[in-house]
JSON list of C-alpha atoms in Angstrom, two decimals:
[
{"chain": "A", "resi": 1, "resn": "UNK", "atom": "CA", "xyz": [95.48, 86.86, 101.90]},
{"chain": "A", "resi": 2, "resn": "UNK", "atom": "CA", "xyz": [96.47, 89.19, 104.79]},
{"chain": "A", "resi": 3, "resn": "UNK", "atom": "CA", "xyz": [95.07, 92.52, 103.76]},
{"chain": "A", "resi": 4, "resn": "UNK", "atom": "CA", "xyz": [93.57, 93.07, 107.33]},
{"chain": "A", "resi": 5, "resn": "UNK", "atom": "CA", "xyz": [97.04, 92.37, 108.55]},
{"chain": "A", "resi": 6, "resn": "UNK", "atom": "CA", "xyz": [98.41, 94.93, 106.13]},
{"chain": "A", "resi": 7, "resn": "UNK", "atom": "CA", "xyz": [96.26, 97.25, 106.40]},
{"chain": "A", "resi": 8, "resn": "UNK", "atom": "CA", "xyz": [96.78, 97.60, 110.11]},
{"chain": "A", "resi": 9, "resn": "UNK", "atom": "CA", "xyz": [100.66, 97.17, 109.78]},
{"chain": "A", "resi": 10, "resn": "UNK", "atom": "CA", "xyz": [100.51, 100.28, 107.83]},
{"chain": "A", "resi": 11, "resn": "UNK", "atom": "CA", "xyz": [98.12, 102.10, 109.91]},
{"chain": "A", "resi": 12, "resn": "UNK", "atom": "CA", "xyz": [100.34, 101.87, 112.65]},
{"chain": "A", "resi": 13, "resn": "UNK", "atom": "CA", "xyz": [103.33, 103.31, 110.72]},
{"chain": "A", "resi": 14, "resn": "UNK", "atom": "CA", "xyz": [100.90, 106.38, 109.82]},
{"chain": "A", "resi": 15, "resn": "UNK", "atom": "CA", "xyz": [100.15, 107.06, 113.23]},
{"chain": "A", "resi": 16, "resn": "UNK", "atom": "CA", "xyz": [103.98, 106.91, 114.24]},
{"chain": "A", "resi": 17, "resn": "UNK", "atom": "CA", "xyz": [104.80, 109.84, 111.58]},
{"chain": "A", "resi": 18, "resn": "UNK", "atom": "CA", "xyz": [106.22, 112.51, 113.68]},
{"chain": "A", "resi": 19, "resn": "UNK", "atom": "CA", "xyz": [103.81, 115.13, 111.58]},
{"chain": "A", "resi": 20, "resn": "UNK", "atom": "CA", "xyz": [100.83, 113.19, 112.47]},
{"chain": "A", "resi": 21, "resn": "UNK", "atom": "CA", "xyz": [97.20, 114.84, 113.88]},
{"chain": "A", "resi": 22, "resn": "UNK", "atom": "CA", "xyz": [94.38, 112.85, 114.39]},
{"chain": "A", "resi": 23, "resn": "UNK", "atom": "CA", "xyz": [91.68, 115.57, 113.35]},
{"chain": "A", "resi": 24, "resn": "UNK", "atom": "CA", "xyz": [93.36, 116.23, 110.19]},
{"chain": "A", "resi": 25, "resn": "UNK", "atom": "CA", "xyz": [93.35, 112.47, 109.52]},
{"chain": "A", "resi": 26, "resn": "UNK", "atom": "CA", "xyz": [90.68, 110.77, 107.33]},
{"chain": "A", "resi": 27, "resn": "UNK", "atom": "CA", "xyz": [90.49, 106.86, 106.64]},
{"chain": "A", "resi": 28, "resn": "UNK", "atom": "CA", "xyz": [88.58, 105.01, 104.45]},
{"chain": "A", "resi": 29, "resn": "UNK", "atom": "CA", "xyz": [84.43, 103.82, 105.21]},
{"chain": "A", "resi": 30, "resn": "UNK", "atom": "CA", "xyz": [85.00, 106.15, 109.05]},
{"chain": "A", "resi": 31, "resn": "UNK", "atom": "CA", "xyz": [83.13, 109.52, 109.08]},
{"chain": "A", "resi": 32, "resn": "UNK", "atom": "CA", "xyz": [85.36, 112.58, 109.09]},
{"chain": "A", "resi": 33, "resn": "UNK", "atom": "CA", "xyz": [84.43, 115.66, 109.07]},
{"chain": "A", "resi": 34, "resn": "UNK", "atom": "CA", "xyz": [86.89, 117.86, 106.77]},
{"chain": "A", "resi": 35, "resn": "UNK", "atom": "CA", "xyz": [88.42, 121.04, 108.54]},
{"chain": "A", "resi": 36, "resn": "UNK", "atom": "CA", "xyz": [87.34, 124.61, 106.85]},
{"chain": "A", "resi": 37, "resn": "UNK", "atom": "CA", "xyz": [90.73, 125.86, 107.89]},
{"chain": "A", "resi": 38, "resn": "UNK", "atom": "CA", "xyz": [93.27, 124.01, 105.80]},
{"chain": "A", "resi": 39, "resn": "UNK", "atom": "CA", "xyz": [95.25, 120.88, 105.05]},
{"chain": "A", "resi": 40, "resn": "UNK", "atom": "CA", "xyz": [94.02, 117.09, 105.74]},
{"chain": "A", "resi": 41, "resn": "UNK", "atom": "CA", "xyz": [94.60, 113.97, 104.75]},
{"chain": "A", "resi": 42, "resn": "UNK", "atom": "CA", "xyz": [93.37, 110.85, 104.16]},
{"chain": "A", "resi": 43, "resn": "UNK", "atom": "CA", "xyz": [95.48, 106.94, 103.39]},
{"chain": "A", "resi": 44, "resn": "UNK", "atom": "CA", "xyz": [93.77, 104.67, 101.45]},
{"chain": "A", "resi": 45, "resn": "UNK", "atom": "CA", "xyz": [95.40, 101.13, 101.31]},
{"chain": "A", "resi": 46, "resn": "UNK", "atom": "CA", "xyz": [95.46, 100.17, 97.71]},
{"chain": "A", "resi": 47, "resn": "UNK", "atom": "CA", "xyz": [95.88, 96.19, 97.29]},
{"chain": "A", "resi": 48, "resn": "UNK", "atom": "CA", "xyz": [96.77, 94.62, 94.03]},
{"chain": "A", "resi": 49, "resn": "UNK", "atom": "CA", "xyz": [97.30, 91.67, 92.14]},
{"chain": "A", "resi": 50, "resn": "UNK", "atom": "CA", "xyz": [98.95, 88.82, 94.01]},
{"chain": "A", "resi": 51, "resn": "UNK", "atom": "CA", "xyz": [100.55, 86.05, 92.52]},
{"chain": "A", "resi": 52, "resn": "UNK", "atom": "CA", "xyz": [102.51, 82.96, 93.57]},
{"chain": "A", "resi": 53, "resn": "UNK", "atom": "CA", "xyz": [106.28, 84.15, 93.86]},
{"chain": "A", "resi": 54, "resn": "UNK", "atom": "CA", "xyz": [108.01, 80.76, 94.39]},
{"chain": "A", "resi": 55, "resn": "UNK", "atom": "CA", "xyz": [107.29, 76.81, 95.87]},
{"chain": "A", "resi": 56, "resn": "UNK", "atom": "CA", "xyz": [108.54, 75.19, 98.37]},
{"chain": "A", "resi": 57, "resn": "UNK", "atom": "CA", "xyz": [106.94, 72.71, 100.41]},
{"chain": "A", "resi": 58, "resn": "UNK", "atom": "CA", "xyz": [104.30, 74.82, 99.62]},
{"chain": "A", "resi": 59, "resn": "UNK", "atom": "CA", "xyz": [103.49, 77.84, 97.67]},
{"chain": "A", "resi": 60, "resn": "UNK", "atom": "CA", "xyz": [104.66, 80.94, 98.48]},
{"chain": "A", "resi": 61, "resn": "UNK", "atom": "CA", "xyz": [102.22, 84.15, 97.78]},
{"chain": "A", "resi": 62, "resn": "UNK", "atom": "CA", "xyz": [103.57, 88.09, 96.97]},
{"chain": "A", "resi": 63, "resn": "UNK", "atom": "CA", "xyz": [100.59, 90.23, 97.58]},
{"chain": "A", "resi": 64, "resn": "UNK", "atom": "CA", "xyz": [101.29, 93.34, 95.76]},
{"chain": "A", "resi": 65, "resn": "UNK", "atom": "CA", "xyz": [99.74, 96.95, 96.42]},
{"chain": "A", "resi": 66, "resn": "UNK", "atom": "CA", "xyz": [100.10, 100.79, 97.36]},
{"chain": "A", "resi": 67, "resn": "UNK", "atom": "CA", "xyz": [99.69, 102.86, 100.08]},
{"chain": "A", "resi": 68, "resn": "UNK", "atom": "CA", "xyz": [97.97, 106.17, 98.71]},
{"chain": "A", "resi": 69, "resn": "UNK", "atom": "CA", "xyz": [98.07, 109.04, 101.18]},
{"chain": "A", "resi": 70, "resn": "UNK", "atom": "CA", "xyz": [95.95, 111.71, 99.49]},
{"chain": "A", "resi": 71, "resn": "UNK", "atom": "CA", "xyz": [96.53, 116.01, 101.03]},
{"chain": "A", "resi": 72, "resn": "UNK", "atom": "CA", "xyz": [93.96, 118.34, 100.84]},
{"chain": "A", "resi": 73, "resn": "UNK", "atom": "CA", "xyz": [94.99, 121.94, 101.24]},
{"chain": "A", "resi": 74, "resn": "UNK", "atom": "CA", "xyz": [92.93, 125.33, 100.47]},
{"chain": "A", "resi": 75, "resn": "UNK", "atom": "CA", "xyz": [93.00, 127.02, 96.93]},
{"chain": "A", "resi": 76, "resn": "UNK", "atom": "CA", "xyz": [94.83, 130.82, 97.40]},
{"chain": "A", "resi": 77, "resn": "UNK", "atom": "CA", "xyz": [98.03, 129.69, 99.45]},
{"chain": "A", "resi": 78, "resn": "UNK", "atom": "CA", "xyz": [101.46, 128.73, 98.47]},
{"chain": "A", "resi": 79, "resn": "UNK", "atom": "CA", "xyz": [102.07, 125.56, 98.40]},
{"chain": "A", "resi": 80, "resn": "UNK", "atom": "CA", "xyz": [105.95, 125.39, 99.64]},
{"chain": "A", "resi": 81, "resn": "UNK", "atom": "CA", "xyz": [104.14, 123.83, 102.88]},
{"chain": "A", "resi": 82, "resn": "UNK", "atom": "CA", "xyz": [101.97, 121.23, 101.73]},
{"chain": "A", "resi": 83, "resn": "UNK", "atom": "CA", "xyz": [104.90, 119.70, 99.44]},
{"chain": "A", "resi": 84, "resn": "UNK", "atom": "CA", "xyz": [107.22, 119.43, 102.77]},
{"chain": "A", "resi": 85, "resn": "UNK", "atom": "CA", "xyz": [104.26, 117.71, 103.97]},
{"chain": "A", "resi": 86, "resn": "UNK", "atom": "CA", "xyz": [104.58, 115.01, 100.86]},
{"chain": "A", "resi": 87, "resn": "UNK", "atom": "CA", "xyz": [108.29, 114.91, 101.19]},
{"chain": "A", "resi": 88, "resn": "UNK", "atom": "CA", "xyz": [108.12, 114.29, 105.15]},
{"chain": "A", "resi": 89, "resn": "UNK", "atom": "CA", "xyz": [105.38, 111.44, 104.76]},
{"chain": "A", "resi": 90, "resn": "UNK", "atom": "CA", "xyz": [107.26, 109.82, 101.87]},
{"chain": "A", "resi": 91, "resn": "UNK", "atom": "CA", "xyz": [110.62, 110.02, 103.51]},
{"chain": "A", "resi": 92, "resn": "UNK", "atom": "CA", "xyz": [108.73, 108.74, 106.52]},
{"chain": "A", "resi": 93, "resn": "UNK", "atom": "CA", "xyz": [107.42, 105.35, 104.62]},
{"chain": "A", "resi": 94, "resn": "UNK", "atom": "CA", "xyz": [110.25, 104.45, 101.99]},
{"chain": "A", "resi": 95, "resn": "UNK", "atom": "CA", "xyz": [111.73, 101.72, 102.57]},
{"chain": "A", "resi": 96, "resn": "UNK", "atom": "CA", "xyz": [110.02, 100.82, 105.78]},
{"chain": "A", "resi": 97, "resn": "UNK", "atom": "CA", "xyz": [110.29, 96.83, 106.83]},
{"chain": "A", "resi": 98, "resn": "UNK", "atom": "CA", "xyz": [108.02, 95.14, 108.87]},
{"chain": "A", "resi": 99, "resn": "UNK", "atom": "CA", "xyz": [106.97, 91.56, 109.40]},
{"chain": "A", "resi": 100, "resn": "UNK", "atom": "CA", "xyz": [106.42, 90.29, 106.11]},
{"chain": "A", "resi": 101, "resn": "UNK", "atom": "CA", "xyz": [105.43, 94.51, 104.69]},
{"chain": "A", "resi": 102, "resn": "UNK", "atom": "CA", "xyz": [108.32, 95.78, 102.31]},
{"chain": "A", "resi": 103, "resn": "UNK", "atom": "CA", "xyz": [107.56, 99.57, 101.28]},
{"chain": "A", "resi": 104, "resn": "UNK", "atom": "CA", "xyz": [109.17, 100.72, 98.00]},
{"chain": "A", "resi": 105, "resn": "UNK", "atom": "CA", "xyz": [110.07, 104.14, 96.72]},
{"chain": "A", "resi": 106, "resn": "UNK", "atom": "CA", "xyz": [107.54, 106.74, 97.30]},
{"chain": "A", "resi": 107, "resn": "UNK", "atom": "CA", "xyz": [106.28, 109.26, 94.23]},
{"chain": "A", "resi": 108, "resn": "UNK", "atom": "CA", "xyz": [104.16, 112.34, 94.83]},
{"chain": "A", "resi": 109, "resn": "UNK", "atom": "CA", "xyz": [101.68, 113.11, 92.31]},
{"chain": "A", "resi": 110, "resn": "UNK", "atom": "CA", "xyz": [100.71, 116.66, 91.75]},
{"chain": "A", "resi": 111, "resn": "UNK", "atom": "CA", "xyz": [96.73, 116.54, 91.27]},
{"chain": "A", "resi": 112, "resn": "UNK", "atom": "CA", "xyz": [95.20, 119.21, 88.50]},
{"chain": "A", "resi": 113, "resn": "UNK", "atom": "CA", "xyz": [93.44, 122.16, 90.42]},
{"chain": "A", "resi": 114, "resn": "UNK", "atom": "CA", "xyz": [90.23, 121.05, 91.80]},
{"chain": "A", "resi": 115, "resn": "UNK", "atom": "CA", "xyz": [87.38, 123.69, 92.45]},
{"chain": "A", "resi": 116, "resn": "UNK", "atom": "CA", "xyz": [87.91, 123.29, 96.08]},
{"chain": "A", "resi": 117, "resn": "UNK", "atom": "CA", "xyz": [91.40, 123.15, 96.54]},
{"chain": "A", "resi": 118, "resn": "UNK", "atom": "CA", "xyz": [94.86, 121.88, 95.84]},
{"chain": "A", "resi": 119, "resn": "UNK", "atom": "CA", "xyz": [95.84, 118.29, 96.14]},
{"chain": "A", "resi": 120, "resn": "UNK", "atom": "CA", "xyz": [99.22, 115.92, 96.38]},
{"chain": "A", "resi": 121, "resn": "UNK", "atom": "CA", "xyz": [98.87, 112.14, 96.49]},
{"chain": "A", "resi": 122, "resn": "UNK", "atom": "CA", "xyz": [101.73, 110.03, 97.88]},
{"chain": "A", "resi": 123, "resn": "UNK", "atom": "CA", "xyz": [102.34, 107.20, 96.72]},
{"chain": "A", "resi": 124, "resn": "UNK", "atom": "CA", "xyz": [104.19, 104.08, 98.11]},
{"chain": "A", "resi": 125, "resn": "UNK", "atom": "CA", "xyz": [103.92, 100.54, 96.41]},
{"chain": "A", "resi": 126, "resn": "UNK", "atom": "CA", "xyz": [104.15, 97.59, 98.59]},
{"chain": "A", "resi": 127, "resn": "UNK", "atom": "CA", "xyz": [105.53, 93.74, 98.76]},
{"chain": "A", "resi": 128, "resn": "UNK", "atom": "CA", "xyz": [103.85, 91.51, 101.36]},
{"chain": "A", "resi": 129, "resn": "UNK", "atom": "CA", "xyz": [105.28, 87.44, 101.17]}
]
């Protein structure tokens, strides 16, 4: 399994995004103070089910999963800018390939209104083999 390698490749690509702002970026299991004045985002790598994709001298394993970037935005503000941000992230990640990692077609998913704000999730499936 290559979970650590996959995570580091995805984190590096996130930090290469032109809209990246470290103070608004949260990752799993790292202390983060949410900004009270606006938008922020969290990146999570969801590792999925692996399978044997082929057999030669040794088995070839395909590792599947998804990158999920949750974008949080305060209530009572127009959502145009958060949707532009989701589009920008989706375009940055779509069809990106590095090493054995291949990112696929992104989706922007609206999350029903939350008590403390608005949320869009950008989900990008990946394959590593």
